Amino acid sequence: MGEPLVKITVIGAAGCVGSAAVFNIAIQGLADEIVMIGGRRQNVLKQHAMDLNTAVAAHDILVRTGSYEDILGSRIVIIAADASGIDSGSPRVLSSRMELLPINLALFRDIGEKIRKLCPEAVVITATNPVDPLNYAMYLLSADRDRRKFIGYSTNDSFRFWMMTAGALGVKTSQVSGTVIGEHGSSQVLLFSSLRVDGKPVSVSEEFKQKIRQQVPNILKSYEELKSGRTAGWTSAVGLAHMCRAIGQDTRDKIPCSVVLDGEYGYHGLSMTAPAIIGQGGVQQILEWELSPDEYQGLENSVNTLKPAMRYVEENLGI
């Protein structure tokens, strides 16, 4: 008997994150069927599907458009939908990802109800901003509130940490590893204690740390100033495909992502980025690393930034 078929649905597949994710998942052979669901721009959605289906024709993977009824049987559902239009050519400029919470929460209430009805067993990966409160919303809207099945995509923060530190250290990015935890936003915590070059710990000065930290607020700003109406689609697609591989093939890879906490790091009732083991069924373990004093303080500040957004989600969902 062969391996079970893997069906993945991408909601918001007409945008740059969704369409790039479909391509990366398909070209790596991580699904047998990929369903693309879009919103207002059905012509763009269909064009993407036609092009993608041809691009991966030699891989025997079906890429097709569909409606919400077509999510039935999906093992993984990726949500990249955005009600604000930020991912579809809008000139709106953000100063914080949290500005998107009110409009996107309304969209997520509708999506959450459909997933709960049609494929409650699916692992749900939220790639829409603000990731942390929206992942928490999906968890609260689920039928069984199994937090293992709800993952917020925030791995880009760690990718950028590697790039920034590699540049400052004068080494190749491929030589560097390190993890970011906390908010997927300006209060994120760069874990310099996790910094490695060629697998070996690196000791850096406080001046070095401050130099890297000061670059964080400029990341979103640099994207927004372009007024391109696009976001980090290619980067997100790389990480989303990695997550799908980990879930579909049960690789148990360590991936930093936004997870619902239940006592880890001393916090409850919120979603934030933490290092996690990802495999079949989603989050198999949340890793609690020992942090340095300044990292603990940074995490407390980040959690305090996130708490109002979590309470906003609870109040607006009537939880």
Short mmCIF file of C-alpha atoms in Angstrom, two decimals:
data_model
loop_
_atom_site.label_atom_id
_atom_site.label_comp_id
_atom_site.label_asym_id
_atom_site.label_seq_id
_atom_site.Cartn_x
_atom_site.Cartn_y
_atom_site.Cartn_z
CA MET A 1 0.00 0.00 0.00
CA GLY A 2 1.35 3.41 -0.99
CA GLU A 3 1.74 6.52 1.11
CA PRO A 4 -1.51 8.40 1.90
CA LEU A 5 -2.30 11.25 -0.44
CA VAL A 6 -1.44 14.70 0.88
CA LYS A 7 -3.85 17.53 0.17
CA ILE A 8 -2.89 21.08 1.08
CA THR A 9 -5.17 24.09 0.78
CA VAL A 10 -3.86 27.66 0.56
CA ILE A 11 -6.39 30.37 1.40
CA GLY A 12 -5.38 33.73 -0.03
CA ALA A 13 -3.52 32.05 -2.88
CA ALA A 14 -3.83 34.99 -5.28
CA GLY A 15 -1.43 37.09 -3.20
CA CYS A 16 2.35 37.02 -3.27
CA VAL A 17 2.67 34.91 -0.09
CA GLY A 18 -0.01 32.40 -1.08
CA SER A 19 1.03 31.94 -4.71
CA ALA A 20 4.74 31.66 -3.85
CA ALA A 21 3.91 29.10 -1.15
CA VAL A 22 1.96 27.00 -3.64
CA PHE A 23 4.92 27.02 -6.05
CA ASN A 24 7.45 26.01 -3.40
CA ILE A 25 5.23 23.25 -2.00
CA ALA A 26 4.48 21.90 -5.48
CA ILE A 27 7.99 22.05 -6.91
CA GLN A 28 9.30 20.15 -3.87
CA GLY A 29 6.64 17.46 -4.28
CA LEU A 30 5.19 17.99 -0.80
CA ALA A 31 1.56 17.42 -1.82
CA ASP A 32 -0.42 15.37 -4.31
CA GLU A 33 -3.11 18.04 -4.58
CA ILE A 34 -3.01 21.75 -3.82
CA VAL A 35 -6.23 23.74 -3.69
CA MET A 36 -5.93 27.49 -4.22
CA ILE A 37 -8.66 29.65 -2.71
CA GLY A 38 -8.78 33.37 -3.41
CA GLY A 39 -11.05 36.31 -2.81
CA ARG A 40 -11.96 39.20 -5.07
CA ARG A 41 -9.20 38.61 -7.64
CA GLN A 42 -10.49 35.38 -9.14
CA ASN A 43 -8.89 36.16 -12.50
CA VAL A 44 -5.46 36.41 -10.85
CA LEU A 45 -6.12 33.22 -8.87
CA LYS A 46 -7.04 31.27 -11.99
CA GLN A 47 -4.03 32.63 -13.89
CA HIS A 48 -1.72 31.50 -11.07
CA ALA A 49 -3.31 28.03 -11.05
CA MET A 50 -2.99 27.62 -14.82
CA ASP A 51 0.64 28.70 -14.80
CA LEU A 52 1.58 26.68 -11.72
CA ASN A 53 -0.14 23.54 -12.99
CA THR A 54 1.98 23.73 -16.14
CA ALA A 55 5.16 24.51 -14.20
CA VAL A 56 4.84 21.36 -12.08
CA ALA A 57 3.27 19.11 -14.72
CA ALA A 58 6.23 16.71 -14.65
CA HIS A 59 5.76 16.22 -10.89
CA ASP A 60 2.28 14.68 -11.19
CA ILE A 61 0.79 17.20 -8.78
CA LEU A 62 -2.67 18.68 -9.25
CA VAL A 63 -2.87 22.42 -8.63
CA ARG A 64 -6.40 23.79 -8.89
CA THR A 65 -8.65 26.58 -7.76
CA GLY A 66 -11.60 25.92 -5.51
CA SER A 67 -14.12 27.27 -3.03
CA TYR A 68 -14.19 26.73 0.73
CA GLU A 69 -16.09 23.47 0.27
CA ASP A 70 -12.94 22.12 -1.42
CA ILE A 71 -10.89 22.28 1.78
CA LEU A 72 -12.56 19.00 2.81
CA GLY A 73 -9.87 16.36 3.39
CA SER A 74 -6.95 18.80 3.61
CA ARG A 75 -4.13 17.66 5.86
CA ILE A 76 -2.72 21.19 6.01
CA VAL A 77 -4.46 24.55 5.53
CA ILE A 78 -2.29 27.63 5.03
CA ILE A 79 -3.98 30.98 5.55
CA ALA A 80 -2.39 33.87 3.68
CA ALA A 81 -5.61 35.83 3.15
CA ASP A 82 -5.60 39.52 4.01
CA ALA A 83 -8.75 41.63 4.13
CA SER A 84 -6.83 44.92 4.08
CA GLY A 85 -5.54 44.53 0.52
CA ILE A 86 -1.92 44.96 1.67
CA ASP A 87 -0.96 41.85 -0.30
CA SER A 88 -2.77 42.85 -3.47
CA GLY A 89 -1.32 46.16 -4.59
CA SER A 90 -2.68 48.49 -1.91
CA PRO A 91 -0.58 51.65 -1.34
CA ARG A 92 -1.41 51.68 2.38
CA VAL A 93 1.68 52.05 4.58
CA LEU A 94 1.89 50.32 7.98
CA SER A 95 3.82 51.43 11.02
CA SER A 96 2.95 48.19 12.84
CA ARG A 97 1.51 44.83 11.79
CA MET A 98 -0.99 45.16 14.68
CA GLU A 99 -2.84 47.80 12.67
CA LEU A 100 -4.24 44.93 10.58
CA LEU A 101 -5.82 43.07 13.51
CA PRO A 102 -9.37 44.51 13.50
CA ILE A 103 -10.03 43.97 9.79
CA ASN A 104 -8.28 40.62 9.53
CA LEU A 105 -9.88 39.22 12.69
CA ALA A 106 -13.29 39.58 11.06
CA LEU A 107 -12.02 37.61 8.07
CA PHE A 108 -10.50 34.95 10.31
CA ARG A 109 -13.75 34.43 12.19
CA ASP A 110 -15.34 33.38 8.90
CA ILE A 111 -12.37 31.21 7.85
CA GLY A 112 -12.20 29.58 11.28
CA GLU A 113 -15.85 28.58 11.16
CA LYS A 114 -15.39 26.97 7.75
CA ILE A 115 -12.31 25.01 8.83
CA ARG A 116 -14.06 23.85 12.00
CA LYS A 117 -16.97 22.57 9.91
CA LEU A 118 -15.17 21.09 6.90
CA CYS A 119 -11.70 19.89 8.01
CA PRO A 120 -11.34 20.13 11.80
CA GLU A 121 -8.40 17.69 11.83
CA ALA A 122 -6.18 19.81 9.57
CA VAL A 123 -3.02 21.50 10.80
CA VAL A 124 -3.61 25.22 10.27
CA ILE A 125 -0.68 27.51 9.48
CA THR A 126 -1.45 31.22 9.73
CA ALA A 127 0.75 33.44 7.57
CA THR A 128 -1.46 36.55 7.76
CA ASN A 129 -0.43 39.48 9.94
CA PRO A 130 -0.55 40.11 12.78
CA VAL A 131 0.40 36.44 13.04
CA ASP A 132 0.43 36.02 16.82
CA PRO A 133 -3.12 37.14 17.70
CA LEU A 134 -4.55 35.62 14.51
CA ASN A 135 -3.02 32.22 15.28
CA TYR A 136 -4.51 32.53 18.77
CA ALA A 137 -7.88 33.36 17.18
CA MET A 138 -7.77 30.23 15.00
CA TYR A 139 -7.04 28.16 18.10
CA LEU A 140 -9.98 29.70 19.98
CA LEU A 141 -12.32 29.17 17.01
CA SER A 142 -11.46 25.47 16.71
CA ALA A 143 -13.75 22.68 17.84
CA ASP A 144 -11.33 20.84 20.14
CA ARG A 145 -8.78 23.58 20.94
CA ASP A 146 -5.89 21.27 20.29
CA ARG A 147 -3.11 23.85 20.30
CA ARG A 148 -0.73 21.46 18.52
CA LYS A 149 -2.65 21.99 15.26
CA PHE A 150 -2.26 25.78 15.14
CA ILE A 151 0.98 27.34 13.96
CA GLY A 152 1.70 30.99 13.22
CA TYR A 153 4.32 31.54 10.55
CA SER A 154 7.06 33.82 11.93
CA THR A 155 10.24 32.07 10.82
CA ASN A 156 11.27 35.06 8.68
CA ASP A 157 12.43 36.82 11.86
CA SER A 158 15.07 34.15 12.44
CA PHE A 159 16.09 34.20 8.76
CA ARG A 160 16.73 37.92 9.06
CA PHE A 161 18.60 37.44 12.34
CA TRP A 162 21.00 35.13 10.50
CA MET A 163 21.51 37.67 7.73
CA MET A 164 22.05 40.63 10.06
CA THR A 165 24.52 38.83 12.31
CA ALA A 166 26.37 37.24 9.38
CA GLY A 167 26.87 40.67 7.85
CA ALA A 168 28.13 42.13 11.12
CA LEU A 169 30.45 39.18 11.75
CA GLY A 170 31.77 39.11 8.20
CA VAL A 171 30.79 35.48 7.54
CA LYS A 172 28.44 33.74 5.14
CA THR A 173 24.79 33.53 6.18
CA SER A 174 24.92 29.76 5.61
CA GLN A 175 27.41 29.54 8.48
CA VAL A 176 25.08 31.22 10.98
CA SER A 177 22.16 29.97 13.06
CA GLY A 178 20.14 31.64 15.76
CA THR A 179 16.56 32.01 16.94
CA VAL A 180 14.12 34.85 17.50
CA ILE A 181 11.25 34.50 20.00
CA GLY A 182 8.36 36.64 21.22
CA GLU A 183 6.26 38.92 19.01
CA HIS A 184 6.44 38.78 15.24
CA GLY A 185 7.01 42.51 15.35
CA SER A 186 9.28 45.21 16.70
CA SER A 187 9.40 43.77 20.26
CA GLN A 188 10.79 40.43 19.03
CA VAL A 189 13.62 39.00 21.12
CA LEU A 190 16.86 38.14 19.33
CA LEU A 191 18.42 35.25 21.24
CA PHE A 192 22.11 36.00 21.01
CA SER A 193 22.62 33.11 23.43
CA SER A 194 21.49 30.81 20.59
CA LEU A 195 23.84 32.38 18.04
CA ARG A 196 26.14 29.87 16.37
CA VAL A 197 28.73 30.11 13.59
CA ASP A 198 29.60 26.77 12.03
CA GLY A 199 27.71 25.18 14.91
CA LYS A 200 29.87 26.81 17.60
CA PRO A 201 28.65 29.39 20.17
CA VAL A 202 29.65 32.97 19.53
CA SER A 203 30.22 35.57 22.23
CA VAL A 204 29.37 39.10 21.13
CA SER A 205 29.55 42.46 22.89
CA GLU A 206 26.62 44.50 24.11
CA GLU A 207 27.48 47.07 21.45
CA PHE A 208 27.17 44.35 18.79
CA LYS A 209 23.78 43.29 20.15
CA GLN A 210 22.47 46.85 20.13
CA LYS A 211 23.67 47.36 16.58
CA ILE A 212 21.67 44.33 15.41
CA ARG A 213 18.59 45.14 17.52
CA GLN A 214 18.43 48.65 16.06
CA GLN A 215 17.95 47.15 12.60
CA VAL A 216 14.72 45.33 13.54
CA PRO A 217 12.28 48.29 13.29
CA ASN A 218 13.69 49.11 9.86
CA ILE A 219 12.69 45.75 8.39
CA LEU A 220 8.97 46.49 8.08
CA LYS A 221 9.72 50.13 7.30
CA SER A 222 11.95 49.22 4.36
CA TYR A 223 9.17 47.12 2.82
CA GLU A 224 6.47 49.71 3.47
CA GLU A 225 8.43 52.63 2.04
CA LEU A 226 8.49 50.91 -1.36
CA LYS A 227 4.65 51.10 -1.51
CA SER A 228 4.73 48.04 -3.75
CA GLY A 229 1.61 46.43 -2.29
CA ARG A 230 3.69 43.29 -1.78
CA THR A 231 5.18 41.61 1.24
CA ALA A 232 7.88 39.00 1.92
CA GLY A 233 6.31 36.35 -0.28
CA TRP A 234 9.40 34.51 -1.47
CA THR A 235 10.92 34.37 2.02
CA SER A 236 7.68 33.20 3.59
CA ALA A 237 7.23 30.55 0.90
CA VAL A 238 10.57 28.97 1.76
CA GLY A 239 9.64 28.66 5.41
CA LEU A 240 6.06 27.53 4.72
CA ALA A 241 7.31 24.73 2.48
CA HIS A 242 9.71 23.69 5.24
CA MET A 243 6.79 23.48 7.67
CA CYS A 244 4.71 21.44 5.23
CA ARG A 245 7.58 19.01 4.75
CA ALA A 246 8.01 18.65 8.51
CA ILE A 247 4.29 17.95 9.00
CA GLY A 248 3.76 15.75 5.96
CA GLN A 249 6.92 13.69 6.39
CA ASP A 250 7.07 13.83 10.21
CA THR A 251 10.65 15.09 10.17
CA ARG A 252 10.46 16.59 13.68
CA ASP A 253 12.45 19.61 12.56
CA LYS A 254 13.13 22.43 15.00
CA ILE A 255 11.37 25.50 13.60
CA PRO A 256 10.74 28.83 15.37
CA CYS A 257 7.06 29.67 14.95
CA SER A 258 4.17 31.26 16.79
CA VAL A 259 2.58 28.73 19.14
CA VAL A 260 -0.15 28.86 21.78
CA LEU A 261 1.48 28.71 25.20
CA ASP A 262 0.15 26.80 28.20
CA GLY A 263 2.77 27.49 30.82
CA GLU A 264 5.87 27.47 28.64
CA TYR A 265 8.21 30.32 29.58
CA GLY A 266 5.72 31.07 32.36
CA TYR A 267 2.92 32.34 30.10
CA HIS A 268 -0.64 31.29 29.26
CA GLY A 269 -3.39 32.56 26.99
CA LEU A 270 -1.34 33.89 24.12
CA SER A 271 0.53 32.91 20.98
CA MET A 272 4.12 33.95 20.39
CA THR A 273 7.20 32.68 18.61
CA ALA A 274 9.15 29.94 20.34
CA PRO A 275 11.41 27.14 19.12
CA ALA A 276 9.22 24.12 18.41
CA ILE A 277 9.54 20.58 17.13
CA ILE A 278 7.24 20.26 14.10
CA GLY A 279 6.07 16.92 12.76
CA GLN A 280 2.96 14.89 12.06
CA GLY A 281 -0.02 16.61 13.62
CA GLY A 282 1.75 19.96 13.97
CA VAL A 283 3.57 21.12 17.11
CA GLN A 284 5.00 18.08 18.86
CA GLN A 285 6.98 19.97 21.47
CA ILE A 286 7.65 23.56 22.48
CA LEU A 287 11.27 23.91 23.54
CA GLU A 288 11.94 25.94 26.68
CA TRP A 289 15.46 27.23 26.49
CA GLU A 290 17.31 28.87 29.33
CA LEU A 291 17.60 32.56 28.51
CA SER A 292 20.07 35.19 29.63
CA PRO A 293 18.76 37.89 32.01
CA ASP A 294 18.45 40.47 29.24
CA GLU A 295 16.60 37.95 27.06
CA TYR A 296 14.13 37.19 29.86
CA GLN A 297 13.52 40.92 30.24
CA GLY A 298 13.09 41.30 26.49
CA LEU A 299 10.59 38.45 26.45
CA GLU A 300 8.58 40.01 29.27
CA ASN A 301 8.43 43.28 27.33
CA SER A 302 7.37 41.41 24.18
CA VAL A 303 4.63 39.50 26.00
CA ASN A 304 3.33 42.75 27.48
CA THR A 305 3.12 44.09 23.93
CA LEU A 306 1.15 41.02 22.84
CA LYS A 307 -1.29 40.74 25.75
CA PRO A 308 -3.64 43.57 24.67
CA ALA A 309 -3.97 42.01 21.21
CA MET A 310 -4.82 38.62 22.74
CA ARG A 311 -7.46 40.19 24.98
CA TYR A 312 -8.85 42.04 21.93
CA VAL A 313 -9.21 38.71 20.14
CA GLU A 314 -10.97 37.10 23.12
CA GLU A 315 -13.39 40.00 23.52
CA ASN A 316 -14.27 40.25 19.83
CA LEU A 317 -14.75 36.51 19.48
CA GLY A 318 -16.90 36.48 22.61
CA ILE A 319 -14.57 34.02 24.36
#
